[in-house]
Amino acid sequence: HITVTGCTSSENLRNNMSIVSASNVTVEQSTFTDTPSNGKEPMMGIDIEPNDAGNCRNIAITNCTFRNNRQAGIGIIKQNSGAVVDQVAISGCDLADAFWNYSGTNVTLNGCRVSGEADLRRVVSVDSGTVFNEGTETDDLLVAELNPAAAGAGSSYQSDGTMAVSVVDDPDAEYGKAL
């Protein structure tokens, strides 16, 4: 088991933290800020992105703050079709940045505030207390729970409260039907 508690990670050129092949990881009471615009992609607060045949399972991110990260506060992206990201629980976090779930399964947001873009291409369970865009868009919660992104459609919630939906080419889609 790996536990990171009470850390501040700021101004790193690629990501403030990358989880690339690990199970049973807990990140708690930490702050991830200011990935610079001149950094190297993907420039996230926490990037959960298994390399090659690596897997990321049982990841808990609790009571963390994400601010001014160039692409996303938390991003779940896999580069290799054989890799797995499963059982990611994000609770009590404040994401002033975007939240992306491109490839994780069994991902849960519980009691979080997401005021940046929410790009959900896989199912995300939304539990009590989670607010998107300061709670101004009631449809955000419903769409995130029902996940129109499941079968190849991508939904995107902008910080100005607008919502965009687009079809993406995703041969690995596992759920539901496209919009």
PDB file of C-alpha atoms in Angstrom:
ATOM      1  CA  HIS A   1       0.000   0.000   0.000  1.00  0.00           C
ATOM      2  CA  ILE A   2       1.261   3.475  -0.913  1.00  0.00           C
ATOM      3  CA  THR A   3       0.034   6.506   1.058  1.00  0.00           C
ATOM      4  CA  VAL A   4       0.755  10.162   0.310  1.00  0.00           C
ATOM      5  CA  THR A   5      -0.480  12.543   3.021  1.00  0.00           C
ATOM      6  CA  GLY A   6      -0.230  16.305   3.444  1.00  0.00           C
ATOM      7  CA  CYS A   7       1.977  17.016   0.443  1.00  0.00           C
ATOM      8  CA  THR A   8       2.093  20.067  -1.792  1.00  0.00           C
ATOM      9  CA  SER A   9       3.151  19.533  -5.382  1.00  0.00           C
ATOM     10  CA  SER A  10       3.426  22.634  -7.522  1.00  0.00           C
ATOM     11  CA  GLU A  11       4.928  23.913 -10.776  1.00  0.00           C
ATOM     12  CA  ASN A  12       6.109  20.571 -12.136  1.00  0.00           C
ATOM     13  CA  LEU A  13       6.571  20.647 -15.900  1.00  0.00           C
ATOM     14  CA  ARG A  14       4.644  17.474 -16.781  1.00  0.00           C
ATOM     15  CA  ASN A  15       2.323  16.475 -13.915  1.00  0.00           C
ATOM     16  CA  ASN A  16       2.319  17.193 -10.225  1.00  0.00           C
ATOM     17  CA  MET A  17       1.800  13.454  -9.626  1.00  0.00           C
ATOM     18  CA  SER A  18       1.620  10.491 -12.004  1.00  0.00           C
ATOM     19  CA  ILE A  19       0.291   7.070 -11.064  1.00  0.00           C
ATOM     20  CA  VAL A  20       1.494   4.750 -13.823  1.00  0.00           C
ATOM     21  CA  SER A  21       1.471   1.210 -12.406  1.00  0.00           C
ATOM     22  CA  ALA A  22       0.255   0.728  -8.855  1.00  0.00           C
ATOM     23  CA  SER A  23      -2.446  -0.800  -6.704  1.00  0.00           C
ATOM     24  CA  ASN A  24      -3.760   0.288  -3.319  1.00  0.00           C
ATOM     25  CA  VAL A  25      -2.723   3.941  -3.489  1.00  0.00           C
ATOM     26  CA  THR A  26      -4.116   6.587  -1.128  1.00  0.00           C
ATOM     27  CA  VAL A  27      -3.525  10.299  -1.691  1.00  0.00           C
ATOM     28  CA  GLU A  28      -5.006  12.464   1.054  1.00  0.00           C
ATOM     29  CA  GLN A  29      -5.014  16.030   2.356  1.00  0.00           C
ATOM     30  CA  SER A  30      -2.643  17.187  -0.381  1.00  0.00           C
ATOM     31  CA  THR A  31      -2.527  20.126  -2.794  1.00  0.00           C
ATOM     32  CA  PHE A  32      -1.662  20.014  -6.502  1.00  0.00           C
ATOM     33  CA  THR A  33      -1.239  23.378  -8.231  1.00  0.00           C
ATOM     34  CA  ASP A  34       0.220  25.386 -11.071  1.00  0.00           C
ATOM     35  CA  THR A  35       1.393  23.067 -13.823  1.00  0.00           C
ATOM     36  CA  PRO A  36       2.859  25.666 -16.209  1.00  0.00           C
ATOM     37  CA  SER A  37       1.605  26.366 -19.716  1.00  0.00           C
ATOM     38  CA  ASN A  38       5.072  25.719 -21.115  1.00  0.00           C
ATOM     39  CA  GLY A  39       5.209  22.211 -19.615  1.00  0.00           C
ATOM     40  CA  LYS A  40       4.949  18.814 -21.271  1.00  0.00           C
ATOM     41  CA  GLU A  41       1.542  17.194 -21.877  1.00  0.00           C
ATOM     42  CA  PRO A  42      -0.655  16.285 -20.152  1.00  0.00           C
ATOM     43  CA  MET A  43       0.122  18.857 -17.382  1.00  0.00           C
ATOM     44  CA  MET A  44      -2.300  17.547 -14.721  1.00  0.00           C
ATOM     45  CA  GLY A  45      -2.516  17.698 -10.965  1.00  0.00           C
ATOM     46  CA  ILE A  46      -2.768  13.899 -10.769  1.00  0.00           C
ATOM     47  CA  ASP A  47      -2.446  11.839 -13.929  1.00  0.00           C
ATOM     48  CA  ILE A  48      -3.624   8.231 -13.567  1.00  0.00           C
ATOM     49  CA  GLU A  49      -2.157   6.763 -16.719  1.00  0.00           C
ATOM     50  CA  PRO A  50      -0.816   3.209 -16.797  1.00  0.00           C
ATOM     51  CA  ASN A  51       2.217   2.713 -18.996  1.00  0.00           C
ATOM     52  CA  ASP A  52       2.520  -0.264 -21.333  1.00  0.00           C
ATOM     53  CA  ALA A  53       1.008  -3.321 -19.617  1.00  0.00           C
ATOM     54  CA  GLY A  54       0.802  -1.625 -16.210  1.00  0.00           C
ATOM     55  CA  ASN A  55      -2.442  -1.372 -14.275  1.00  0.00           C
ATOM     56  CA  CYS A  56      -3.791   1.090 -11.708  1.00  0.00           C
ATOM     57  CA  ARG A  57      -6.291  -0.358  -9.238  1.00  0.00           C
ATOM     58  CA  ASN A  58      -7.812   0.716  -5.934  1.00  0.00           C
ATOM     59  CA  ILE A  59      -6.828   4.378  -6.001  1.00  0.00           C
ATOM     60  CA  ALA A  60      -8.297   6.677  -3.320  1.00  0.00           C
ATOM     61  CA  ILE A  61      -7.922  10.461  -3.568  1.00  0.00           C
ATOM     62  CA  THR A  62      -9.389  12.154  -0.500  1.00  0.00           C
ATOM     63  CA  ASN A  63      -9.673  15.758   0.709  1.00  0.00           C
ATOM     64  CA  CYS A  64      -7.247  17.161  -1.858  1.00  0.00           C
ATOM     65  CA  THR A  65      -7.192  20.540  -3.611  1.00  0.00           C
ATOM     66  CA  PHE A  66      -6.468  21.112  -7.296  1.00  0.00           C
ATOM     67  CA  ARG A  67      -5.840  24.598  -8.733  1.00  0.00           C
ATOM     68  CA  ASN A  68      -4.319  26.038 -11.899  1.00  0.00           C
ATOM     69  CA  ASN A  69      -3.291  22.761 -13.471  1.00  0.00           C
ATOM     70  CA  ARG A  70      -3.067  23.330 -17.217  1.00  0.00           C
ATOM     71  CA  GLN A  71      -5.121  20.377 -18.559  1.00  0.00           C
ATOM     72  CA  ALA A  72      -6.955  18.823 -15.591  1.00  0.00           C
ATOM     73  CA  GLY A  73      -6.840  18.512 -11.833  1.00  0.00           C
ATOM     74  CA  ILE A  74      -7.335  14.762 -12.144  1.00  0.00           C
ATOM     75  CA  GLY A  75      -7.126  12.838 -15.402  1.00  0.00           C
ATOM     76  CA  ILE A  76      -7.671   9.119 -15.961  1.00  0.00           C
ATOM     77  CA  ILE A  77      -6.207   8.178 -19.314  1.00  0.00           C
ATOM     78  CA  LYS A  78      -4.665   4.962 -20.591  1.00  0.00           C
ATOM     79  CA  GLN A  79      -2.292   4.890 -23.522  1.00  0.00           C
ATOM     80  CA  ASN A  80      -2.244   1.121 -23.984  1.00  0.00           C
ATOM     81  CA  SER A  81      -5.413  -0.830 -24.729  1.00  0.00           C
ATOM     82  CA  GLY A  82      -4.184  -3.688 -22.493  1.00  0.00           C
ATOM     83  CA  ALA A  83      -3.853  -1.460 -19.429  1.00  0.00           C
ATOM     84  CA  VAL A  84      -6.554  -1.228 -16.755  1.00  0.00           C
ATOM     85  CA  VAL A  85      -7.622   1.604 -14.458  1.00  0.00           C
ATOM     86  CA  ASP A  86     -10.206   0.288 -11.989  1.00  0.00           C
ATOM     87  CA  GLN A  87     -11.690   1.275  -8.623  1.00  0.00           C
ATOM     88  CA  VAL A  88     -10.871   4.982  -8.337  1.00  0.00           C
ATOM     89  CA  ALA A  89     -12.618   6.745  -5.435  1.00  0.00           C
ATOM     90  CA  ILE A  90     -12.351  10.539  -5.292  1.00  0.00           C
ATOM     91  CA  SER A  91     -13.946  12.084  -2.229  1.00  0.00           C
ATOM     92  CA  GLY A  92     -14.064  15.457  -0.535  1.00  0.00           C
ATOM     93  CA  CYS A  93     -11.859  17.056  -3.195  1.00  0.00           C
ATOM     94  CA  ASP A  94     -11.977  20.598  -4.533  1.00  0.00           C
ATOM     95  CA  LEU A  95     -11.202  20.613  -8.250  1.00  0.00           C
ATOM     96  CA  ALA A  96     -11.035  24.158  -9.572  1.00  0.00           C
ATOM     97  CA  ASP A  97      -9.565  22.432 -12.619  1.00  0.00           C
ATOM     98  CA  ALA A  98     -11.030  19.905 -15.032  1.00  0.00           C
ATOM     99  CA  PHE A  99     -11.801  16.263 -14.244  1.00  0.00           C
ATOM    100  CA  TRP A 100     -11.285  13.749 -17.060  1.00  0.00           C
ATOM    101  CA  ASN A 101     -12.245  10.092 -17.099  1.00  0.00           C
ATOM    102  CA  TYR A 102     -11.307   8.682 -20.477  1.00  0.00           C
ATOM    103  CA  SER A 103     -10.676   5.089 -19.437  1.00  0.00           C
ATOM    104  CA  GLY A 104     -11.326   4.295 -15.766  1.00  0.00           C
ATOM    105  CA  THR A 105     -13.942   1.785 -14.617  1.00  0.00           C
ATOM    106  CA  ASN A 106     -15.675   1.902 -11.246  1.00  0.00           C
ATOM    107  CA  VAL A 107     -14.817   5.587 -10.753  1.00  0.00           C
ATOM    108  CA  THR A 108     -16.715   7.436  -8.011  1.00  0.00           C
ATOM    109  CA  LEU A 109     -16.941  11.124  -7.074  1.00  0.00           C
ATOM    110  CA  ASN A 110     -18.259  11.628  -3.550  1.00  0.00           C
ATOM    111  CA  GLY A 111     -18.674  15.050  -1.950  1.00  0.00           C
ATOM    112  CA  CYS A 112     -16.449  16.815  -4.491  1.00  0.00           C
ATOM    113  CA  ARG A 113     -16.666  20.236  -6.102  1.00  0.00           C
ATOM    114  CA  VAL A 114     -15.720  20.246  -9.787  1.00  0.00           C
ATOM    115  CA  SER A 115     -15.746  23.772 -11.173  1.00  0.00           C
ATOM    116  CA  GLY A 116     -13.650  23.072 -14.253  1.00  0.00           C
ATOM    117  CA  GLU A 117     -14.550  20.997 -17.289  1.00  0.00           C
ATOM    118  CA  ALA A 118     -15.831  17.463 -16.633  1.00  0.00           C
ATOM    119  CA  ASP A 119     -14.957  15.283 -19.624  1.00  0.00           C
ATOM    120  CA  LEU A 120     -16.476  11.881 -18.975  1.00  0.00           C
ATOM    121  CA  ARG A 121     -15.967   9.224 -21.625  1.00  0.00           C
ATOM    122  CA  ARG A 122     -16.561   6.391 -19.176  1.00  0.00           C
ATOM    123  CA  VAL A 123     -19.101   5.922 -16.418  1.00  0.00           C
ATOM    124  CA  VAL A 124     -18.552   7.977 -13.271  1.00  0.00           C
ATOM    125  CA  SER A 125     -20.761   7.342 -10.251  1.00  0.00           C
ATOM    126  CA  VAL A 126     -21.717  10.583  -8.554  1.00  0.00           C
ATOM    127  CA  ASP A 127     -22.496  10.199  -4.862  1.00  0.00           C
ATOM    128  CA  SER A 128     -23.825  12.636  -2.299  1.00  0.00           C
ATOM    129  CA  GLY A 129     -22.600  16.178  -2.147  1.00  0.00           C
ATOM    130  CA  THR A 130     -20.783  16.349  -5.488  1.00  0.00           C
ATOM    131  CA  VAL A 131     -21.336  19.656  -7.282  1.00  0.00           C
ATOM    132  CA  PHE A 132     -20.410  20.527 -10.872  1.00  0.00           C
ATOM    133  CA  ASN A 133     -19.955  24.160 -11.922  1.00  0.00           C
ATOM    134  CA  GLU A 134     -20.911  25.589  -8.534  1.00  0.00           C
ATOM    135  CA  GLY A 135     -24.249  23.772  -8.683  1.00  0.00           C
ATOM    136  CA  THR A 136     -25.592  26.154 -11.327  1.00  0.00           C
ATOM    137  CA  GLU A 137     -26.266  23.449 -13.888  1.00  0.00           C
ATOM    138  CA  THR A 138     -28.619  20.838 -12.450  1.00  0.00           C
ATOM    139  CA  ASP A 139     -28.336  18.840 -15.658  1.00  0.00           C
ATOM    140  CA  ASP A 140     -24.634  18.290 -14.985  1.00  0.00           C
ATOM    141  CA  LEU A 141     -25.345  15.913 -12.115  1.00  0.00           C
ATOM    142  CA  LEU A 142     -27.938  13.979 -14.060  1.00  0.00           C
ATOM    143  CA  VAL A 143     -25.762  13.655 -17.158  1.00  0.00           C
ATOM    144  CA  ALA A 144     -22.752  12.576 -15.118  1.00  0.00           C
ATOM    145  CA  GLU A 145     -24.813   9.894 -13.363  1.00  0.00           C
ATOM    146  CA  LEU A 146     -26.457   8.584 -16.525  1.00  0.00           C
ATOM    147  CA  ASN A 147     -23.229   8.966 -18.494  1.00  0.00           C
ATOM    148  CA  PRO A 148     -24.148   9.718 -22.088  1.00  0.00           C
ATOM    149  CA  ALA A 149     -20.449   9.272 -22.805  1.00  0.00           C
ATOM    150  CA  ALA A 150     -20.610   5.529 -22.296  1.00  0.00           C
ATOM    151  CA  ALA A 151     -20.700   4.228 -25.845  1.00  0.00           C
ATOM    152  CA  GLY A 152     -18.406   6.601 -27.616  1.00  0.00           C
ATOM    153  CA  ALA A 153     -19.968  10.001 -26.976  1.00  0.00           C
ATOM    154  CA  GLY A 154     -17.940  12.520 -25.025  1.00  0.00           C
ATOM    155  CA  SER A 155     -19.604  15.038 -22.739  1.00  0.00           C
ATOM    156  CA  SER A 156     -17.839  18.165 -21.666  1.00  0.00           C
ATOM    157  CA  TYR A 157     -18.903  20.650 -18.984  1.00  0.00           C
ATOM    158  CA  GLN A 158     -17.216  24.029 -19.169  1.00  0.00           C
ATOM    159  CA  SER A 159     -16.521  26.251 -16.177  1.00  0.00           C
ATOM    160  CA  ASP A 160     -18.882  28.883 -17.616  1.00  0.00           C
ATOM    161  CA  GLY A 161     -21.769  26.429 -17.117  1.00  0.00           C
ATOM    162  CA  THR A 162     -22.195  25.358 -20.744  1.00  0.00           C
ATOM    163  CA  MET A 163     -22.281  21.733 -21.796  1.00  0.00           C
ATOM    164  CA  ALA A 164     -20.971  20.288 -25.043  1.00  0.00           C
ATOM    165  CA  VAL A 165     -21.440  16.729 -26.287  1.00  0.00           C
ATOM    166  CA  SER A 166     -19.485  15.170 -29.096  1.00  0.00           C
ATOM    167  CA  VAL A 167     -18.997  11.709 -30.525  1.00  0.00           C
ATOM    168  CA  VAL A 168     -15.532  10.267 -30.136  1.00  0.00           C
ATOM    169  CA  ASP A 169     -13.954   7.287 -31.818  1.00  0.00           C
ATOM    170  CA  ASP A 170     -13.691   4.829 -28.932  1.00  0.00           C
ATOM    171  CA  PRO A 171     -13.624   1.166 -29.976  1.00  0.00           C
ATOM    172  CA  ASP A 172     -13.232   0.112 -26.326  1.00  0.00           C
ATOM    173  CA  ALA A 173     -16.602   1.574 -25.235  1.00  0.00           C
ATOM    174  CA  GLU A 174     -18.317  -0.886 -22.924  1.00  0.00           C
ATOM    175  CA  TYR A 175     -21.582   0.677 -21.832  1.00  0.00           C
ATOM    176  CA  GLY A 176     -24.996   1.842 -22.976  1.00  0.00           C
ATOM    177  CA  LYS A 177     -25.626   3.599 -26.233  1.00  0.00           C
ATOM    178  CA  ALA A 178     -24.347   6.745 -27.852  1.00  0.00           C
ATOM    179  CA  LEU A 179     -26.433   9.920 -27.842  1.00  0.00           C
TER     180      LEU A 179
END
